[in-house]
């Protein structure tokens, strides 16, 4: 088999496994089953996956399950026991223990005190006026246009990690990963007006070196438009960021004297969820200004 054919085969195997994990997070996912999906022996597949992604398969599954659970805790009223079940945990106790180890507090407490709670929209007083419950620093930055490799995602924004996992696997197999690359998420639609399963977004990385890259068929070169942006730094799990957007649009814009521009919002991910705890993740949210 030629080197090019071998690279393409490994790329497909990574995509098969990532698709299977995302589709079966609520079911048992052991090394043997994922190796079967990849059509390789468990021993060899696990070593290849670990070398490529920088974490074990077990760590990937745990990270994605808890990300899913954190999103439901922050954004739904589902019972904690039901969230545990749909996140692939066989008991509430094992779920609570894993969640506490990763997010620093048990699920019920996280629902009430997680990072999403720092961005409460104004409370309305009995008089009909509003009062601010949170203040956050927003910087205005001038951004020069730049190009990115874009991998599209359609569906709930919280699941854009599916596209990122595939993109990172592609970069690793192609030998294109560079630690100087910026990792960005671009979000094209308003989730309050577009059905969740139709939301359009893209997992992106900045180009390093030549633009002459043989992209996969579902990838493209895209341009992040230049101009003025309002930038808010968010610290915490990705699943909590929708509250920051609500605060920006509901509180900051009305008081800023500025209006949002026509370019899509994007997020600049400043550290790696494989290397830091969810509560220590740093993200700069960029909203274009007129």
PDB file of C-alpha atoms in Angstrom:
ATOM      1  CA  UNK A   1       0.000   0.000   0.000  1.00  0.00           C
ATOM      2  CA  UNK A   2       1.365   3.432  -0.929  1.00  0.00           C
ATOM      3  CA  UNK A   3       2.032   6.023   1.754  1.00  0.00           C
ATOM      4  CA  UNK A   4      -0.810   8.193   0.432  1.00  0.00           C
ATOM      5  CA  UNK A   5      -3.278   5.292   0.508  1.00  0.00           C
ATOM      6  CA  UNK A   6      -2.173   4.317   4.015  1.00  0.00           C
ATOM      7  CA  UNK A   7      -2.663   7.903   5.236  1.00  0.00           C
ATOM      8  CA  UNK A   8      -6.159   8.015   3.748  1.00  0.00           C
ATOM      9  CA  UNK A   9      -7.045   4.695   5.397  1.00  0.00           C
ATOM     10  CA  UNK A  10      -5.912   5.837   8.832  1.00  0.00           C
ATOM     11  CA  UNK A  11      -7.816   9.075   8.394  1.00  0.00           C
ATOM     12  CA  UNK A  12     -11.005   7.111   7.637  1.00  0.00           C
ATOM     13  CA  UNK A  13     -10.423   4.878  10.664  1.00  0.00           C
ATOM     14  CA  UNK A  14     -10.166   7.902  12.948  1.00  0.00           C
ATOM     15  CA  UNK A  15     -13.376   9.297  11.492  1.00  0.00           C
ATOM     16  CA  UNK A  16     -15.198   5.959  11.924  1.00  0.00           C
ATOM     17  CA  UNK A  17     -14.208   5.810  15.580  1.00  0.00           C
ATOM     18  CA  UNK A  18     -15.020   9.462  16.345  1.00  0.00           C
ATOM     19  CA  UNK A  19     -18.430   9.084  14.660  1.00  0.00           C
ATOM     20  CA  UNK A  20     -19.114   5.902  16.627  1.00  0.00           C
ATOM     21  CA  UNK A  21     -18.136   7.480  19.965  1.00  0.00           C
ATOM     22  CA  UNK A  22     -20.381  10.501  19.419  1.00  0.00           C
ATOM     23  CA  UNK A  23     -23.290   8.298  18.350  1.00  0.00           C
ATOM     24  CA  UNK A  24     -22.955   5.932  21.325  1.00  0.00           C
ATOM     25  CA  UNK A  25     -21.943   8.051  24.313  1.00  0.00           C
ATOM     26  CA  UNK A  26     -24.894   6.610  26.237  1.00  0.00           C
ATOM     27  CA  UNK A  27     -23.738   3.031  25.655  1.00  0.00           C
ATOM     28  CA  UNK A  28     -20.762   0.901  26.787  1.00  0.00           C
ATOM     29  CA  UNK A  29     -17.613   1.905  24.876  1.00  0.00           C
ATOM     30  CA  UNK A  30     -14.628  -0.294  25.595  1.00  0.00           C
ATOM     31  CA  UNK A  31     -11.290  -0.581  23.817  1.00  0.00           C
ATOM     32  CA  UNK A  32     -12.186  -3.834  22.075  1.00  0.00           C
ATOM     33  CA  UNK A  33     -15.365  -2.399  20.569  1.00  0.00           C
ATOM     34  CA  UNK A  34     -13.634   0.755  19.313  1.00  0.00           C
ATOM     35  CA  UNK A  35     -10.798  -1.297  17.877  1.00  0.00           C
ATOM     36  CA  UNK A  36     -13.397  -3.379  16.073  1.00  0.00           C
ATOM     37  CA  UNK A  37     -14.882  -0.181  14.605  1.00  0.00           C
ATOM     38  CA  UNK A  38     -11.381   0.819  13.467  1.00  0.00           C
ATOM     39  CA  UNK A  39     -10.775  -2.678  11.989  1.00  0.00           C
ATOM     40  CA  UNK A  40      -7.539  -3.092  13.959  1.00  0.00           C
ATOM     41  CA  UNK A  41      -6.273  -5.084  16.924  1.00  0.00           C
ATOM     42  CA  UNK A  42      -6.967  -3.394  20.288  1.00  0.00           C
ATOM     43  CA  UNK A  43      -3.286  -3.250  21.192  1.00  0.00           C
ATOM     44  CA  UNK A  44      -2.123  -1.533  17.991  1.00  0.00           C
ATOM     45  CA  UNK A  45      -5.160   0.701  17.609  1.00  0.00           C
ATOM     46  CA  UNK A  46      -4.899   2.090  21.136  1.00  0.00           C
ATOM     47  CA  UNK A  47      -1.201   2.966  20.673  1.00  0.00           C
ATOM     48  CA  UNK A  48      -1.901   4.678  17.343  1.00  0.00           C
ATOM     49  CA  UNK A  49      -4.836   6.632  18.757  1.00  0.00           C
ATOM     50  CA  UNK A  50      -2.886   7.719  21.849  1.00  0.00           C
ATOM     51  CA  UNK A  51       0.091   8.851  19.764  1.00  0.00           C
ATOM     52  CA  UNK A  52      -2.176  10.796  17.399  1.00  0.00           C
ATOM     53  CA  UNK A  53      -4.564  12.496  19.825  1.00  0.00           C
ATOM     54  CA  UNK A  54      -2.352  12.766  22.901  1.00  0.00           C
ATOM     55  CA  UNK A  55      -4.858  11.024  25.169  1.00  0.00           C
ATOM     56  CA  UNK A  56      -6.145   7.498  25.639  1.00  0.00           C
ATOM     57  CA  UNK A  57      -9.439   6.334  24.185  1.00  0.00           C
ATOM     58  CA  UNK A  58     -10.802   6.019  27.716  1.00  0.00           C
ATOM     59  CA  UNK A  59      -9.879   9.663  28.390  1.00  0.00           C
ATOM     60  CA  UNK A  60     -11.596  10.794  25.178  1.00  0.00           C
ATOM     61  CA  UNK A  61     -14.794   8.917  26.037  1.00  0.00           C
ATOM     62  CA  UNK A  62     -14.837  10.263  29.606  1.00  0.00           C
ATOM     63  CA  UNK A  63     -14.164  13.847  28.458  1.00  0.00           C
ATOM     64  CA  UNK A  64     -16.939  13.773  25.855  1.00  0.00           C
ATOM     65  CA  UNK A  65     -19.452  12.113  28.183  1.00  0.00           C
ATOM     66  CA  UNK A  66     -18.873  14.701  30.905  1.00  0.00           C
ATOM     67  CA  UNK A  67     -18.985  17.555  28.383  1.00  0.00           C
ATOM     68  CA  UNK A  68     -22.383  16.284  27.271  1.00  0.00           C
ATOM     69  CA  UNK A  69     -23.527  16.004  30.881  1.00  0.00           C
ATOM     70  CA  UNK A  70     -22.289  19.498  31.781  1.00  0.00           C
ATOM     71  CA  UNK A  71     -24.233  20.928  28.866  1.00  0.00           C
ATOM     72  CA  UNK A  72     -27.437  19.278  30.053  1.00  0.00           C
ATOM     73  CA  UNK A  73     -26.890  20.383  33.633  1.00  0.00           C
ATOM     74  CA  UNK A  74     -26.380  23.983  32.548  1.00  0.00           C
ATOM     75  CA  UNK A  75     -29.039  24.134  29.830  1.00  0.00           C
ATOM     76  CA  UNK A  76     -31.869  21.807  30.833  1.00  0.00           C
ATOM     77  CA  UNK A  77     -34.071  20.799  33.734  1.00  0.00           C
ATOM     78  CA  UNK A  78     -33.461  17.072  33.246  1.00  0.00           C
ATOM     79  CA  UNK A  79     -32.998  15.088  36.440  1.00  0.00           C
ATOM     80  CA  UNK A  80     -29.391  14.370  37.377  1.00  0.00           C
ATOM     81  CA  UNK A  81     -30.084  10.617  37.332  1.00  0.00           C
ATOM     82  CA  UNK A  82     -31.417  10.865  33.765  1.00  0.00           C
ATOM     83  CA  UNK A  83     -28.390  12.901  32.673  1.00  0.00           C
ATOM     84  CA  UNK A  84     -26.112  10.247  34.181  1.00  0.00           C
ATOM     85  CA  UNK A  85     -27.896   7.525  32.219  1.00  0.00           C
ATOM     86  CA  UNK A  86     -27.870   9.358  28.872  1.00  0.00           C
ATOM     87  CA  UNK A  87     -24.183  10.161  29.392  1.00  0.00           C
ATOM     88  CA  UNK A  88     -23.263   6.475  29.564  1.00  0.00           C
ATOM     89  CA  UNK A  89     -22.959   5.985  33.328  1.00  0.00           C
ATOM     90  CA  UNK A  90     -24.500   2.884  34.845  1.00  0.00           C
ATOM     91  CA  UNK A  91     -25.064   4.467  38.266  1.00  0.00           C
ATOM     92  CA  UNK A  92     -25.636   7.905  39.709  1.00  0.00           C
ATOM     93  CA  UNK A  93     -22.787   7.321  42.143  1.00  0.00           C
ATOM     94  CA  UNK A  94     -20.177   6.613  39.457  1.00  0.00           C
ATOM     95  CA  UNK A  95     -21.400   9.614  37.440  1.00  0.00           C
ATOM     96  CA  UNK A  96     -21.256  11.958  40.452  1.00  0.00           C
ATOM     97  CA  UNK A  97     -17.761  10.748  41.339  1.00  0.00           C
ATOM     98  CA  UNK A  98     -16.421  11.214  37.789  1.00  0.00           C
ATOM     99  CA  UNK A  99     -18.106  14.592  37.379  1.00  0.00           C
ATOM    100  CA  UNK A 100     -16.792  15.882  40.721  1.00  0.00           C
ATOM    101  CA  UNK A 101     -13.251  14.765  39.895  1.00  0.00           C
ATOM    102  CA  UNK A 102     -13.310  16.645  36.596  1.00  0.00           C
ATOM    103  CA  UNK A 103     -15.478  19.715  37.284  1.00  0.00           C
ATOM    104  CA  UNK A 104     -14.583  20.254  40.933  1.00  0.00           C
ATOM    105  CA  UNK A 105     -18.107  19.888  42.335  1.00  0.00           C
ATOM    106  CA  UNK A 106     -20.971  17.365  42.220  1.00  0.00           C
ATOM    107  CA  UNK A 107     -23.529  17.649  39.390  1.00  0.00           C
ATOM    108  CA  UNK A 108     -26.355  19.188  41.456  1.00  0.00           C
ATOM    109  CA  UNK A 109     -24.057  21.899  42.819  1.00  0.00           C
ATOM    110  CA  UNK A 110     -22.648  22.556  39.344  1.00  0.00           C
ATOM    111  CA  UNK A 111     -26.162  23.187  38.045  1.00  0.00           C
ATOM    112  CA  UNK A 112     -26.597  25.916  40.671  1.00  0.00           C
ATOM    113  CA  UNK A 113     -23.062  27.328  40.893  1.00  0.00           C
ATOM    114  CA  UNK A 114     -21.218  26.416  37.660  1.00  0.00           C
ATOM    115  CA  UNK A 115     -19.473  29.046  35.529  1.00  0.00           C
ATOM    116  CA  UNK A 116     -22.673  29.582  33.521  1.00  0.00           C
ATOM    117  CA  UNK A 117     -24.193  31.312  36.563  1.00  0.00           C
ATOM    118  CA  UNK A 118     -21.696  34.214  36.396  1.00  0.00           C
ATOM    119  CA  UNK A 119     -23.510  35.633  33.341  1.00  0.00           C
ATOM    120  CA  UNK A 120     -27.007  36.263  34.684  1.00  0.00           C
ATOM    121  CA  UNK A 121     -29.035  38.693  32.614  1.00  0.00           C
ATOM    122  CA  UNK A 122     -30.346  41.748  34.463  1.00  0.00           C
ATOM    123  CA  UNK A 123     -32.975  41.080  37.097  1.00  0.00           C
ATOM    124  CA  UNK A 124     -36.172  43.069  36.715  1.00  0.00           C
ATOM    125  CA  UNK A 125     -37.188  44.873  39.874  1.00  0.00           C
ATOM    126  CA  UNK A 126     -40.739  45.462  41.078  1.00  0.00           C
ATOM    127  CA  UNK A 127     -40.570  49.023  39.729  1.00  0.00           C
ATOM    128  CA  UNK A 128     -40.070  47.690  36.217  1.00  0.00           C
ATOM    129  CA  UNK A 129     -36.452  48.884  36.018  1.00  0.00           C
ATOM    130  CA  UNK A 130     -33.526  46.536  35.649  1.00  0.00           C
ATOM    131  CA  UNK A 131     -30.448  46.071  37.749  1.00  0.00           C
ATOM    132  CA  UNK A 132     -27.171  44.510  36.710  1.00  0.00           C
ATOM    133  CA  UNK A 133     -26.186  41.256  38.379  1.00  0.00           C
ATOM    134  CA  UNK A 134     -22.781  40.847  36.693  1.00  0.00           C
ATOM    135  CA  UNK A 135     -20.057  42.967  35.134  1.00  0.00           C
ATOM    136  CA  UNK A 136     -17.370  41.647  32.805  1.00  0.00           C
ATOM    137  CA  UNK A 137     -14.566  43.286  30.862  1.00  0.00           C
ATOM    138  CA  UNK A 138     -15.133  43.550  27.119  1.00  0.00           C
ATOM    139  CA  UNK A 139     -12.268  44.815  24.955  1.00  0.00           C
ATOM    140  CA  UNK A 140     -12.556  46.342  21.488  1.00  0.00           C
ATOM    141  CA  UNK A 141      -9.977  44.894  19.113  1.00  0.00           C
ATOM    142  CA  UNK A 142      -9.068  45.609  15.501  1.00  0.00           C
ATOM    143  CA  UNK A 143      -8.604  42.295  13.685  1.00  0.00           C
ATOM    144  CA  UNK A 144      -6.822  41.822  10.367  1.00  0.00           C
ATOM    145  CA  UNK A 145      -8.461  39.303   8.022  1.00  0.00           C
ATOM    146  CA  UNK A 146      -6.834  35.851   8.028  1.00  0.00           C
ATOM    147  CA  UNK A 147      -7.379  32.448   6.431  1.00  0.00           C
ATOM    148  CA  UNK A 148      -8.248  29.197   8.151  1.00  0.00           C
ATOM    149  CA  UNK A 149      -8.817  25.553   7.317  1.00  0.00           C
ATOM    150  CA  UNK A 150     -12.519  25.002   7.965  1.00  0.00           C
ATOM    151  CA  UNK A 151     -14.316  21.749   8.789  1.00  0.00           C
ATOM    152  CA  UNK A 152     -18.121  22.270   8.775  1.00  0.00           C
ATOM    153  CA  UNK A 153     -20.563  21.118  11.418  1.00  0.00           C
ATOM    154  CA  UNK A 154     -24.364  21.156  11.283  1.00  0.00           C
ATOM    155  CA  UNK A 155     -26.357  20.635  14.456  1.00  0.00           C
ATOM    156  CA  UNK A 156     -26.229  21.756  18.099  1.00  0.00           C
ATOM    157  CA  UNK A 157     -23.313  24.063  18.755  1.00  0.00           C
ATOM    158  CA  UNK A 158     -22.372  22.068  21.841  1.00  0.00           C
ATOM    159  CA  UNK A 159     -21.514  19.152  19.524  1.00  0.00           C
ATOM    160  CA  UNK A 160     -18.985  21.056  17.388  1.00  0.00           C
ATOM    161  CA  UNK A 161     -16.330  18.997  19.167  1.00  0.00           C
ATOM    162  CA  UNK A 162     -17.286  16.202  16.761  1.00  0.00           C
ATOM    163  CA  UNK A 163     -15.867  18.278  13.891  1.00  0.00           C
ATOM    164  CA  UNK A 164     -12.794  19.276  15.911  1.00  0.00           C
ATOM    165  CA  UNK A 165     -11.934  15.649  16.703  1.00  0.00           C
ATOM    166  CA  UNK A 166     -12.033  14.814  12.991  1.00  0.00           C
ATOM    167  CA  UNK A 167     -10.041  17.911  12.061  1.00  0.00           C
ATOM    168  CA  UNK A 168      -7.311  17.161  14.613  1.00  0.00           C
ATOM    169  CA  UNK A 169      -7.101  13.556  13.420  1.00  0.00           C
ATOM    170  CA  UNK A 170      -6.718  14.758   9.829  1.00  0.00           C
ATOM    171  CA  UNK A 171      -3.982  17.236  10.798  1.00  0.00           C
ATOM    172  CA  UNK A 172      -2.085  14.571  12.732  1.00  0.00           C
ATOM    173  CA  UNK A 173      -2.283  11.944   9.995  1.00  0.00           C
ATOM    174  CA  UNK A 174      -1.165  14.503   7.388  1.00  0.00           C
ATOM    175  CA  UNK A 175       1.682  15.702   9.608  1.00  0.00           C
ATOM    176  CA  UNK A 176       0.325  19.247   9.478  1.00  0.00           C
ATOM    177  CA  UNK A 177      -0.288  19.931  13.154  1.00  0.00           C
ATOM    178  CA  UNK A 178       1.679  22.910  14.411  1.00  0.00           C
ATOM    179  CA  UNK A 179       1.550  24.144  18.035  1.00  0.00           C
ATOM    180  CA  UNK A 180       1.513  27.717  16.687  1.00  0.00           C
ATOM    181  CA  UNK A 181      -1.867  27.143  15.015  1.00  0.00           C
ATOM    182  CA  UNK A 182      -4.823  29.015  16.461  1.00  0.00           C
ATOM    183  CA  UNK A 183      -7.869  26.842  17.075  1.00  0.00           C
ATOM    184  CA  UNK A 184     -11.165  28.609  16.333  1.00  0.00           C
ATOM    185  CA  UNK A 185     -14.875  27.878  16.209  1.00  0.00           C
ATOM    186  CA  UNK A 186     -17.044  29.937  13.832  1.00  0.00           C
ATOM    187  CA  UNK A 187     -20.790  30.191  14.498  1.00  0.00           C
ATOM    188  CA  UNK A 188     -23.004  31.338  11.622  1.00  0.00           C
ATOM    189  CA  UNK A 189     -26.560  31.175  12.969  1.00  0.00           C
ATOM    190  CA  UNK A 190     -28.609  32.581  15.833  1.00  0.00           C
ATOM    191  CA  UNK A 191     -29.667  29.602  17.998  1.00  0.00           C
ATOM    192  CA  UNK A 192     -32.767  31.523  19.117  1.00  0.00           C
ATOM    193  CA  UNK A 193     -34.118  31.700  15.549  1.00  0.00           C
ATOM    194  CA  UNK A 194     -32.671  28.610  13.786  1.00  0.00           C
ATOM    195  CA  UNK A 195     -33.691  25.041  14.735  1.00  0.00           C
ATOM    196  CA  UNK A 196     -30.951  23.353  16.749  1.00  0.00           C
ATOM    197  CA  UNK A 197     -30.370  20.571  14.221  1.00  0.00           C
ATOM    198  CA  UNK A 198     -29.884  23.167  11.432  1.00  0.00           C
ATOM    199  CA  UNK A 199     -27.324  25.385  13.161  1.00  0.00           C
ATOM    200  CA  UNK A 200     -24.223  25.914  11.029  1.00  0.00           C
ATOM    201  CA  UNK A 201     -20.737  26.194  12.497  1.00  0.00           C
ATOM    202  CA  UNK A 202     -17.175  25.262  11.603  1.00  0.00           C
ATOM    203  CA  UNK A 203     -14.132  23.900  13.407  1.00  0.00           C
ATOM    204  CA  UNK A 204     -11.100  25.827  12.176  1.00  0.00           C
ATOM    205  CA  UNK A 205      -7.344  26.138  12.511  1.00  0.00           C
ATOM    206  CA  UNK A 206      -5.144  28.901  11.183  1.00  0.00           C
ATOM    207  CA  UNK A 207      -2.752  28.175   8.363  1.00  0.00           C
ATOM    208  CA  UNK A 208       0.944  27.786   9.144  1.00  0.00           C
ATOM    209  CA  UNK A 209       3.229  27.931   6.152  1.00  0.00           C
ATOM    210  CA  UNK A 210       2.074  27.266   2.583  1.00  0.00           C
ATOM    211  CA  UNK A 211      -1.563  27.585   1.529  1.00  0.00           C
ATOM    212  CA  UNK A 212      -1.003  24.793  -0.997  1.00  0.00           C
ATOM    213  CA  UNK A 213      -2.629  22.007   1.033  1.00  0.00           C
ATOM    214  CA  UNK A 214      -4.558  19.038  -0.323  1.00  0.00           C
ATOM    215  CA  UNK A 215      -7.739  19.378   1.700  1.00  0.00           C
ATOM    216  CA  UNK A 216     -10.257  16.636   2.385  1.00  0.00           C
ATOM    217  CA  UNK A 217     -13.460  16.817   0.349  1.00  0.00           C
ATOM    218  CA  UNK A 218     -15.510  18.221   3.238  1.00  0.00           C
ATOM    219  CA  UNK A 219     -12.931  20.884   4.155  1.00  0.00           C
ATOM    220  CA  UNK A 220     -12.340  24.337   2.740  1.00  0.00           C
ATOM    221  CA  UNK A 221     -10.180  27.408   3.066  1.00  0.00           C
ATOM    222  CA  UNK A 222     -12.192  30.209   4.651  1.00  0.00           C
ATOM    223  CA  UNK A 223     -11.494  33.813   5.594  1.00  0.00           C
ATOM    224  CA  UNK A 224     -12.124  35.347   9.000  1.00  0.00           C
ATOM    225  CA  UNK A 225     -13.169  38.893   8.113  1.00  0.00           C
ATOM    226  CA  UNK A 226     -11.209  41.794   9.530  1.00  0.00           C
ATOM    227  CA  UNK A 227     -12.638  44.764  11.384  1.00  0.00           C
ATOM    228  CA  UNK A 228     -13.553  45.812  14.897  1.00  0.00           C
ATOM    229  CA  UNK A 229     -14.658  43.114  17.340  1.00  0.00           C
ATOM    230  CA  UNK A 230     -15.939  43.113  20.897  1.00  0.00           C
ATOM    231  CA  UNK A 231     -13.905  40.477  22.740  1.00  0.00           C
ATOM    232  CA  UNK A 232     -14.930  38.803  25.990  1.00  0.00           C
ATOM    233  CA  UNK A 233     -12.641  36.302  27.695  1.00  0.00           C
ATOM    234  CA  UNK A 234     -14.549  33.371  29.150  1.00  0.00           C
ATOM    235  CA  UNK A 235     -13.061  30.988  31.707  1.00  0.00           C
ATOM    236  CA  UNK A 236     -14.817  27.680  32.164  1.00  0.00           C
ATOM    237  CA  UNK A 237     -16.339  24.711  30.321  1.00  0.00           C
ATOM    238  CA  UNK A 238     -17.366  25.157  26.699  1.00  0.00           C
ATOM    239  CA  UNK A 239     -20.854  23.946  27.601  1.00  0.00           C
ATOM    240  CA  UNK A 240     -21.422  27.110  29.653  1.00  0.00           C
ATOM    241  CA  UNK A 241     -20.549  29.722  27.035  1.00  0.00           C
ATOM    242  CA  UNK A 242     -24.067  30.327  25.734  1.00  0.00           C
ATOM    243  CA  UNK A 243     -24.707  32.309  28.929  1.00  0.00           C
ATOM    244  CA  UNK A 244     -21.836  34.635  28.024  1.00  0.00           C
ATOM    245  CA  UNK A 245     -23.410  35.268  24.608  1.00  0.00           C
ATOM    246  CA  UNK A 246     -26.755  36.027  26.228  1.00  0.00           C
ATOM    247  CA  UNK A 247     -25.032  38.530  28.518  1.00  0.00           C
ATOM    248  CA  UNK A 248     -23.183  40.189  25.629  1.00  0.00           C
ATOM    249  CA  UNK A 249     -26.320  40.618  23.526  1.00  0.00           C
ATOM    250  CA  UNK A 250     -28.716  41.277  26.405  1.00  0.00           C
ATOM    251  CA  UNK A 251     -26.605  43.585  28.569  1.00  0.00           C
ATOM    252  CA  UNK A 252     -23.360  44.718  26.992  1.00  0.00           C
ATOM    253  CA  UNK A 253     -24.588  45.794  23.550  1.00  0.00           C
ATOM    254  CA  UNK A 254     -27.530  47.914  24.816  1.00  0.00           C
ATOM    255  CA  UNK A 255     -25.196  49.796  27.171  1.00  0.00           C
ATOM    256  CA  UNK A 256     -22.162  50.036  24.872  1.00  0.00           C
ATOM    257  CA  UNK A 257     -23.559  52.366  22.226  1.00  0.00           C
ATOM    258  CA  UNK A 258     -22.321  49.900  19.584  1.00  0.00           C
ATOM    259  CA  UNK A 259     -24.184  47.612  17.193  1.00  0.00           C
ATOM    260  CA  UNK A 260     -23.269  44.095  16.090  1.00  0.00           C
ATOM    261  CA  UNK A 261     -21.787  43.682  12.617  1.00  0.00           C
ATOM    262  CA  UNK A 262     -22.757  41.228   9.900  1.00  0.00           C
ATOM    263  CA  UNK A 263     -19.845  38.820  10.284  1.00  0.00           C
ATOM    264  CA  UNK A 264     -20.366  35.572  12.214  1.00  0.00           C
ATOM    265  CA  UNK A 265     -19.127  35.244  15.786  1.00  0.00           C
ATOM    266  CA  UNK A 266     -15.995  33.213  16.387  1.00  0.00           C
ATOM    267  CA  UNK A 267     -14.240  31.757  19.408  1.00  0.00           C
ATOM    268  CA  UNK A 268     -10.487  31.555  19.916  1.00  0.00           C
ATOM    269  CA  UNK A 269      -9.638  28.584  22.154  1.00  0.00           C
ATOM    270  CA  UNK A 270      -6.552  29.524  24.161  1.00  0.00           C
ATOM    271  CA  UNK A 271      -5.747  26.169  25.759  1.00  0.00           C
ATOM    272  CA  UNK A 272      -6.348  22.473  25.204  1.00  0.00           C
ATOM    273  CA  UNK A 273      -9.211  20.499  26.834  1.00  0.00           C
ATOM    274  CA  UNK A 274      -6.959  17.430  26.776  1.00  0.00           C
ATOM    275  CA  UNK A 275      -4.422  19.201  28.974  1.00  0.00           C
ATOM    276  CA  UNK A 276      -6.412  21.369  31.408  1.00  0.00           C
ATOM    277  CA  UNK A 277      -9.500  20.867  33.545  1.00  0.00           C
ATOM    278  CA  UNK A 278     -12.815  22.191  32.123  1.00  0.00           C
ATOM    279  CA  UNK A 279     -12.936  24.955  34.750  1.00  0.00           C
ATOM    280  CA  UNK A 280      -9.542  26.235  33.533  1.00  0.00           C
ATOM    281  CA  UNK A 281     -10.415  26.439  29.831  1.00  0.00           C
ATOM    282  CA  UNK A 282      -9.932  29.935  28.379  1.00  0.00           C
ATOM    283  CA  UNK A 283     -11.852  31.178  25.345  1.00  0.00           C
ATOM    284  CA  UNK A 284     -11.949  34.602  23.712  1.00  0.00           C
ATOM    285  CA  UNK A 285     -15.401  35.271  22.213  1.00  0.00           C
ATOM    286  CA  UNK A 286     -15.288  37.647  19.219  1.00  0.00           C
ATOM    287  CA  UNK A 287     -18.426  39.526  18.122  1.00  0.00           C
ATOM    288  CA  UNK A 288     -18.105  41.790  15.079  1.00  0.00           C
ATOM    289  CA  UNK A 289     -19.032  45.472  15.415  1.00  0.00           C
ATOM    290  CA  UNK A 290     -20.422  47.934  12.878  1.00  0.00           C
TER     291      UNK A 290
END
